[in-house]
JSON list of C-alpha atoms in Angstrom, two decimals:
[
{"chain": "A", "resi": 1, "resn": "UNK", "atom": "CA", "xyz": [11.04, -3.07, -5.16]},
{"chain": "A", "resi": 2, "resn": "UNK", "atom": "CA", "xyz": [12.64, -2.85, -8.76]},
{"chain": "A", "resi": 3, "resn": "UNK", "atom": "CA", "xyz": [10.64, -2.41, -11.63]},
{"chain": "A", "resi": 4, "resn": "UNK", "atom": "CA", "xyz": [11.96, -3.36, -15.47]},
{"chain": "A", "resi": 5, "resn": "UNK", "atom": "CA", "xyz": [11.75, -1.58, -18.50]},
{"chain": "A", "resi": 6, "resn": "UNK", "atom": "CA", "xyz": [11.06, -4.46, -21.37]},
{"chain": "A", "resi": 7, "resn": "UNK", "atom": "CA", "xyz": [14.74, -3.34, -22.49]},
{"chain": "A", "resi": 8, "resn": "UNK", "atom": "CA", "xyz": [16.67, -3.69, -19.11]},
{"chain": "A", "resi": 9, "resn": "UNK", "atom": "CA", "xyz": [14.67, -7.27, -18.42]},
{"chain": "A", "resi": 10, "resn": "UNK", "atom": "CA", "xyz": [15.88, -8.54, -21.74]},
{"chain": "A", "resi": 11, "resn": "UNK", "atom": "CA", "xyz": [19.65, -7.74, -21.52]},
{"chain": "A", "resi": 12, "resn": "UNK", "atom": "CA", "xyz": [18.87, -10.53, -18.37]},
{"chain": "A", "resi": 13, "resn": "UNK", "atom": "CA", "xyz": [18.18, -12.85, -20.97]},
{"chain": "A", "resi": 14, "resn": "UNK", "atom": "CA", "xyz": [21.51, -14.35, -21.19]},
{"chain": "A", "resi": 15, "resn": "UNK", "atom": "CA", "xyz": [22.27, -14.26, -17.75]},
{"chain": "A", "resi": 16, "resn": "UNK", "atom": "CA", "xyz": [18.92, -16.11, -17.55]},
{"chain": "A", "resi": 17, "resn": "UNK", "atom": "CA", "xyz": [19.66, -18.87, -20.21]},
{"chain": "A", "resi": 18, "resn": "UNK", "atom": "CA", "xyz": [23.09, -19.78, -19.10]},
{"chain": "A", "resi": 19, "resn": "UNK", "atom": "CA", "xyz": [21.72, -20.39, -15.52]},
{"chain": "A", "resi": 20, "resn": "UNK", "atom": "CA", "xyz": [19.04, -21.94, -15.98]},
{"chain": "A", "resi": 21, "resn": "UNK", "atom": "CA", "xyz": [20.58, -24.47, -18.92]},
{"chain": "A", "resi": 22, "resn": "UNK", "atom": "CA", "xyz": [22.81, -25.10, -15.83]},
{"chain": "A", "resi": 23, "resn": "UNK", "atom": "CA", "xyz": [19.78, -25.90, -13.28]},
{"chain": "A", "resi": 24, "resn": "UNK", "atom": "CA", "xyz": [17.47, -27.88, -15.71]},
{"chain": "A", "resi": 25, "resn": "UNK", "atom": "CA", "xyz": [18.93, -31.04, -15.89]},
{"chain": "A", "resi": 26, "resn": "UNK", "atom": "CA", "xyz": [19.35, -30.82, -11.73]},
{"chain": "A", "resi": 27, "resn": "UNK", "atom": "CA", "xyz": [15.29, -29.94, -11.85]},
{"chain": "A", "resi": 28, "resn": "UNK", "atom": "CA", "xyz": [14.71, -32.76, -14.61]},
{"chain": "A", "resi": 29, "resn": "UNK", "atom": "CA", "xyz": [17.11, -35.21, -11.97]},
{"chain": "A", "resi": 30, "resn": "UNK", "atom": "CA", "xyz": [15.12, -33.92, -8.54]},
{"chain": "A", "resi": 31, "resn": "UNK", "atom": "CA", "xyz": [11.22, -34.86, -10.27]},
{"chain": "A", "resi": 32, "resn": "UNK", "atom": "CA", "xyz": [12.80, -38.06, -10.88]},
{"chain": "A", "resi": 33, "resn": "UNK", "atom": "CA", "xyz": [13.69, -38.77, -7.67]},
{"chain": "A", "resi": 34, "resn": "UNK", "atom": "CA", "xyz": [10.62, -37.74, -5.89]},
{"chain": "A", "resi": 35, "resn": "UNK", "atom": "CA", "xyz": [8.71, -40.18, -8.66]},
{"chain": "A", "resi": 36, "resn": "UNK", "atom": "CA", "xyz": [10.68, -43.21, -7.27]},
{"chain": "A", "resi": 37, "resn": "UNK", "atom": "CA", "xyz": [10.83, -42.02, -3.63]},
{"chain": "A", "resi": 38, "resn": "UNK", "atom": "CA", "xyz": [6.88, -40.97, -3.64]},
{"chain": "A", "resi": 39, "resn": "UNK", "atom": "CA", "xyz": [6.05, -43.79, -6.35]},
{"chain": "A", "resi": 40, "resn": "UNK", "atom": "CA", "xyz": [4.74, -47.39, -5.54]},
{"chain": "A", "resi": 41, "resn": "UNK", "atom": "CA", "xyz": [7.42, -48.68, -6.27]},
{"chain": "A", "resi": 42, "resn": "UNK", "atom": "CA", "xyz": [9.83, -46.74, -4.15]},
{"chain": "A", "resi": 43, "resn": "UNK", "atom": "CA", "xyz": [11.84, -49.50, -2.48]},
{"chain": "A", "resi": 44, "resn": "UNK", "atom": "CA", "xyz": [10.94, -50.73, 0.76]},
{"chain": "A", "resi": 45, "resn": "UNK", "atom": "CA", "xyz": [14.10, -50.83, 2.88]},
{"chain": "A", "resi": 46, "resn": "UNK", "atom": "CA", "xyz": [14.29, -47.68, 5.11]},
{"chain": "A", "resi": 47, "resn": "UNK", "atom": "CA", "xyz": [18.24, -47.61, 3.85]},
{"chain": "A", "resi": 48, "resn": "UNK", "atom": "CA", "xyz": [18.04, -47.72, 0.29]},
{"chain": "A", "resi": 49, "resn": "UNK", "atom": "CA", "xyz": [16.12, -44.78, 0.37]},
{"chain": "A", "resi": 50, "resn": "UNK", "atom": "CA", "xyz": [18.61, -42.37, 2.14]},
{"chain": "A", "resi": 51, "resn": "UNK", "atom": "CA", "xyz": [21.18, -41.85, -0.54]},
{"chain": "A", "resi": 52, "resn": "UNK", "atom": "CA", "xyz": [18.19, -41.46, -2.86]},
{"chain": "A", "resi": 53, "resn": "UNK", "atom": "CA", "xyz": [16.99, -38.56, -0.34]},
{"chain": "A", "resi": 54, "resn": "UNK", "atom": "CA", "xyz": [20.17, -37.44, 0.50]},
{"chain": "A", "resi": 55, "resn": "UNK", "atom": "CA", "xyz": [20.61, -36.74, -3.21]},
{"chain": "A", "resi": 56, "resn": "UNK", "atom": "CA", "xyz": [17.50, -34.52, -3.95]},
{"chain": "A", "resi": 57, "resn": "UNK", "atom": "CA", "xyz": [18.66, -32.64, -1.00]},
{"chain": "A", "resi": 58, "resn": "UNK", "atom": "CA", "xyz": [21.92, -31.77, -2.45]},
{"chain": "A", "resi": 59, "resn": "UNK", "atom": "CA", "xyz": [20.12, -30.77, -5.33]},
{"chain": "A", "resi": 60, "resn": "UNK", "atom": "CA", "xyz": [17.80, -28.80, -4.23]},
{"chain": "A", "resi": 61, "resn": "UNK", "atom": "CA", "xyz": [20.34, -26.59, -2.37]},
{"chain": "A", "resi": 62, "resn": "UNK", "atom": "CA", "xyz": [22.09, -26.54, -5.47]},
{"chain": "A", "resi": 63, "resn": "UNK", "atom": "CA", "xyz": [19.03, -25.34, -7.57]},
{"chain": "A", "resi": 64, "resn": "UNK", "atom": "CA", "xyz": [18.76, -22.53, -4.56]},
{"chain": "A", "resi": 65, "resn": "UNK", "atom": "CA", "xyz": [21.85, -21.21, -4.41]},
{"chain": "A", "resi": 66, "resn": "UNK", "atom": "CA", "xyz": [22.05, -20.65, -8.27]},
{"chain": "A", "resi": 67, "resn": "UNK", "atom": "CA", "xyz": [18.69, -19.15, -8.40]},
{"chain": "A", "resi": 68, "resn": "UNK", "atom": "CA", "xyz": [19.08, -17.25, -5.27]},
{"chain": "A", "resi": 69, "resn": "UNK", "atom": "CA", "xyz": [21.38, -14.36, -7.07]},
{"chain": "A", "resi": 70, "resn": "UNK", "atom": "CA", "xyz": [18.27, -13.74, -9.24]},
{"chain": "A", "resi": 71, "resn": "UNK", "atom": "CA", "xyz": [16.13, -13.45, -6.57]},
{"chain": "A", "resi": 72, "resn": "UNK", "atom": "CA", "xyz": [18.07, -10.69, -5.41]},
{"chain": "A", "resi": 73, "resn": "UNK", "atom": "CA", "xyz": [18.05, -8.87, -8.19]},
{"chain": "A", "resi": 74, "resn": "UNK", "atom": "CA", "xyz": [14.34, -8.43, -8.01]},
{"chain": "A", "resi": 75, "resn": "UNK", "atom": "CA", "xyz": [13.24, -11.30, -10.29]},
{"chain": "A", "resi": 76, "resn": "UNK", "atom": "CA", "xyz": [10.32, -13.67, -9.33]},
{"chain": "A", "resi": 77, "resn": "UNK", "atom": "CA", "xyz": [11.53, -17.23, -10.48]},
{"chain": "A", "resi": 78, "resn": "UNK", "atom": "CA", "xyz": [8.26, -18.81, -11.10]},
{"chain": "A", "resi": 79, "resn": "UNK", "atom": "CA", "xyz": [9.45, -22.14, -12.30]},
{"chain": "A", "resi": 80, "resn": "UNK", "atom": "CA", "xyz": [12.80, -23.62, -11.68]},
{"chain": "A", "resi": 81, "resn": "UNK", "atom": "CA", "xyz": [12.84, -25.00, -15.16]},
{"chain": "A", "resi": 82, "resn": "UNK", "atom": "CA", "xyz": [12.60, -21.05, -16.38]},
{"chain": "A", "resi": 83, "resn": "UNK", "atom": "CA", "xyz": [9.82, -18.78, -16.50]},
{"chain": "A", "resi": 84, "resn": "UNK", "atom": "CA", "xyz": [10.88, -15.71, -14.81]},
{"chain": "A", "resi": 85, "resn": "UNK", "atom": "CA", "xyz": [8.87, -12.53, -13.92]},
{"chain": "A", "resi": 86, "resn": "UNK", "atom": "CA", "xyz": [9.59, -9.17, -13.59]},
{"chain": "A", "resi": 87, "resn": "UNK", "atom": "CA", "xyz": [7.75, -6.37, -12.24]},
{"chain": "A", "resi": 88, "resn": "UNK", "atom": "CA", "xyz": [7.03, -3.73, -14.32]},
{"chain": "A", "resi": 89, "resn": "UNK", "atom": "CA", "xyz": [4.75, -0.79, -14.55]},
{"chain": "A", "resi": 90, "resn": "UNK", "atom": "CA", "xyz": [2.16, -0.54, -17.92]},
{"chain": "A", "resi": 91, "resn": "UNK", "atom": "CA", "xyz": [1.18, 3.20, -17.03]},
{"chain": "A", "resi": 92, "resn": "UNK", "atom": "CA", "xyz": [0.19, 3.01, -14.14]},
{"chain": "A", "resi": 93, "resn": "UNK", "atom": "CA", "xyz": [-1.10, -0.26, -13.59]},
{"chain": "A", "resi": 94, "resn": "UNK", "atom": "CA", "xyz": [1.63, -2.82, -11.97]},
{"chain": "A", "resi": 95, "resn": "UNK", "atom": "CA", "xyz": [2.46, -5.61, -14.06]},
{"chain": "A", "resi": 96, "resn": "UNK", "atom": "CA", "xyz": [4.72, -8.57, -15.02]},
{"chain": "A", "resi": 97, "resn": "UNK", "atom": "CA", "xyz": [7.23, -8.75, -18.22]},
{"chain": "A", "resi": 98, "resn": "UNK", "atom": "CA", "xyz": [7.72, -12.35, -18.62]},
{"chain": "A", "resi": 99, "resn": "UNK", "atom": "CA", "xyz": [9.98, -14.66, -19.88]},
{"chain": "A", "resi": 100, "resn": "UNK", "atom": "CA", "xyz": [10.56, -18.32, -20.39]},
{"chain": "A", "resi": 101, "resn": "UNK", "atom": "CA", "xyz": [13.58, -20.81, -20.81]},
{"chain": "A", "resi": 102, "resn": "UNK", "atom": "CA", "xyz": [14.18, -21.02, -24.84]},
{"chain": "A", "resi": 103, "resn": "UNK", "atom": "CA", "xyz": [13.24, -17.33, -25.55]},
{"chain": "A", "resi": 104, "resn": "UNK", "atom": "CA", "xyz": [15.17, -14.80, -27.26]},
{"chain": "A", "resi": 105, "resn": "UNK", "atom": "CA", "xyz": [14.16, -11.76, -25.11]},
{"chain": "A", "resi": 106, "resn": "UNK", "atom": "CA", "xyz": [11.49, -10.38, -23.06]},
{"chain": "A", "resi": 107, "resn": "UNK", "atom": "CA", "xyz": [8.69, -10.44, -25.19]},
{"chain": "A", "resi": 108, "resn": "UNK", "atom": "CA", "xyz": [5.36, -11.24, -23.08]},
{"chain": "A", "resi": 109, "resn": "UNK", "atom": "CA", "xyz": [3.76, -9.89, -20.74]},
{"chain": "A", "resi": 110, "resn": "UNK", "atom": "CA", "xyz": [0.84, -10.47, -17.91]},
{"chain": "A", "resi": 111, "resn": "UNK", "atom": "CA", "xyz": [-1.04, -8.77, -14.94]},
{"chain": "A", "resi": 112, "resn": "UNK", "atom": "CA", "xyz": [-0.32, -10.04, -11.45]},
{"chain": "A", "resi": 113, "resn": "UNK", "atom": "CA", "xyz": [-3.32, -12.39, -11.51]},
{"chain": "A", "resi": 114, "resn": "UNK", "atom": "CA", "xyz": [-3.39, -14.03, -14.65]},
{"chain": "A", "resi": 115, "resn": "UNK", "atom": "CA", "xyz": [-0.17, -15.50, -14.59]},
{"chain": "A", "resi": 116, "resn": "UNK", "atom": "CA", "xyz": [1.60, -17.03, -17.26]},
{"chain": "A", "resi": 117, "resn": "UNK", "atom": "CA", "xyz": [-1.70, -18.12, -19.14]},
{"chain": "A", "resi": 118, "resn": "UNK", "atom": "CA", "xyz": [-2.55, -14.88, -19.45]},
{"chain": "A", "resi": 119, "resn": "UNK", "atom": "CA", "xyz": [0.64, -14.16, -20.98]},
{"chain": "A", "resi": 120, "resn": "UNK", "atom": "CA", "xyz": [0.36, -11.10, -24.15]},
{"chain": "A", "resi": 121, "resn": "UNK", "atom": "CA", "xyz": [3.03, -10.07, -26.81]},
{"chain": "A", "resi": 122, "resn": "UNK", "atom": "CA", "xyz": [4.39, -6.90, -25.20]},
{"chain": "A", "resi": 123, "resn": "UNK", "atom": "CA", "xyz": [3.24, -4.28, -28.67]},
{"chain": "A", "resi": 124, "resn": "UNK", "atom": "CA", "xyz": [5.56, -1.33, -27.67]},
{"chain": "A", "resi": 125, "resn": "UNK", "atom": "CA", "xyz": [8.38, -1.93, -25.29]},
{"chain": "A", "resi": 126, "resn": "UNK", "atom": "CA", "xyz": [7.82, 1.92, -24.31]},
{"chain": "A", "resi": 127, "resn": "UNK", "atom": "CA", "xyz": [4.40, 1.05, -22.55]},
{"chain": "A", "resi": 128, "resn": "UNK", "atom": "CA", "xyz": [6.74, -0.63, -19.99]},
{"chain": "A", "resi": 129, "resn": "UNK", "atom": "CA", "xyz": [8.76, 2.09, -18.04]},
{"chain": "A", "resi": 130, "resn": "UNK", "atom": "CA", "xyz": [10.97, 1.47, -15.08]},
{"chain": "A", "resi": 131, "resn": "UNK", "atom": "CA", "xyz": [10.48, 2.98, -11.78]},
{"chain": "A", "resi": 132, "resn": "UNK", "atom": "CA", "xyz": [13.21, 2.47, -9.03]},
{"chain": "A", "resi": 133, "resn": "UNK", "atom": "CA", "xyz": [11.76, 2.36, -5.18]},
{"chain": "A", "resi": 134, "resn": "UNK", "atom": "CA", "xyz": [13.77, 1.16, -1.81]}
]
């Protein structure tokens, strides 16, 4: 597992933005198809759902394989719409740097069970060191 210094997450940042500005409108499109296929007013006929289905699919796949390079790099996509952890190391206590669609650079952090609303301003970037294990 990979762990990020606050500087080596945030030169991500515009790897980050110009993949995710990609895969947000494709999110935005897929919760608007599962509102009219789940809603009560989905239509009726068997058929006139299958292109609607046959859609989101596409899109999903499409939202995978562009997120799937990240996901190899060690990131934890935690929203498809873009909030993004990365594990890190605050002394010795494992932690996440996080980051979220719109921002300029890694600036938050969180432990591994708060999540995102227990997201804090990272004070000194040198708190966070990286440590490199297979």
């Amino acid at each position: 597992m990979r762990f990020f210094s606050v500087e080596e997450a945030s030169r991500l940042v515009p790897l980050l933005t110009k993949t995710f500005g990609r895969v947000r409108p494709w999110v935005e499109r897929v919760q608007k198809l599962a509102e009219v296929l789940d809603g009560p007013e989905a239509p009726r006929e068997a058929d006139a759902l299958v292109p609607l289905r046959e859609e989101r699919e596409e899109l999903l796949e499409r939202i995978r394989v562009e997120l799937g390079p990240l996901q190899e790099m060690g990131l934890e996509i935690k929203g498809a719409d873009g909030l993004v952890d990365f594990h890190a190391h605050r002394g010795e206590e494992p932690v996440y740097l996080c980051w979220r669609y719109g921002e300029d650079a890694v600036a938050h952090w969180h432990d591994l069970k708060t999540g995102f609303s227990g997201r804090r301003p990272i004070d000194s970037p040198d708190d966070f060191e990286p440590t490199y294990l297979s």
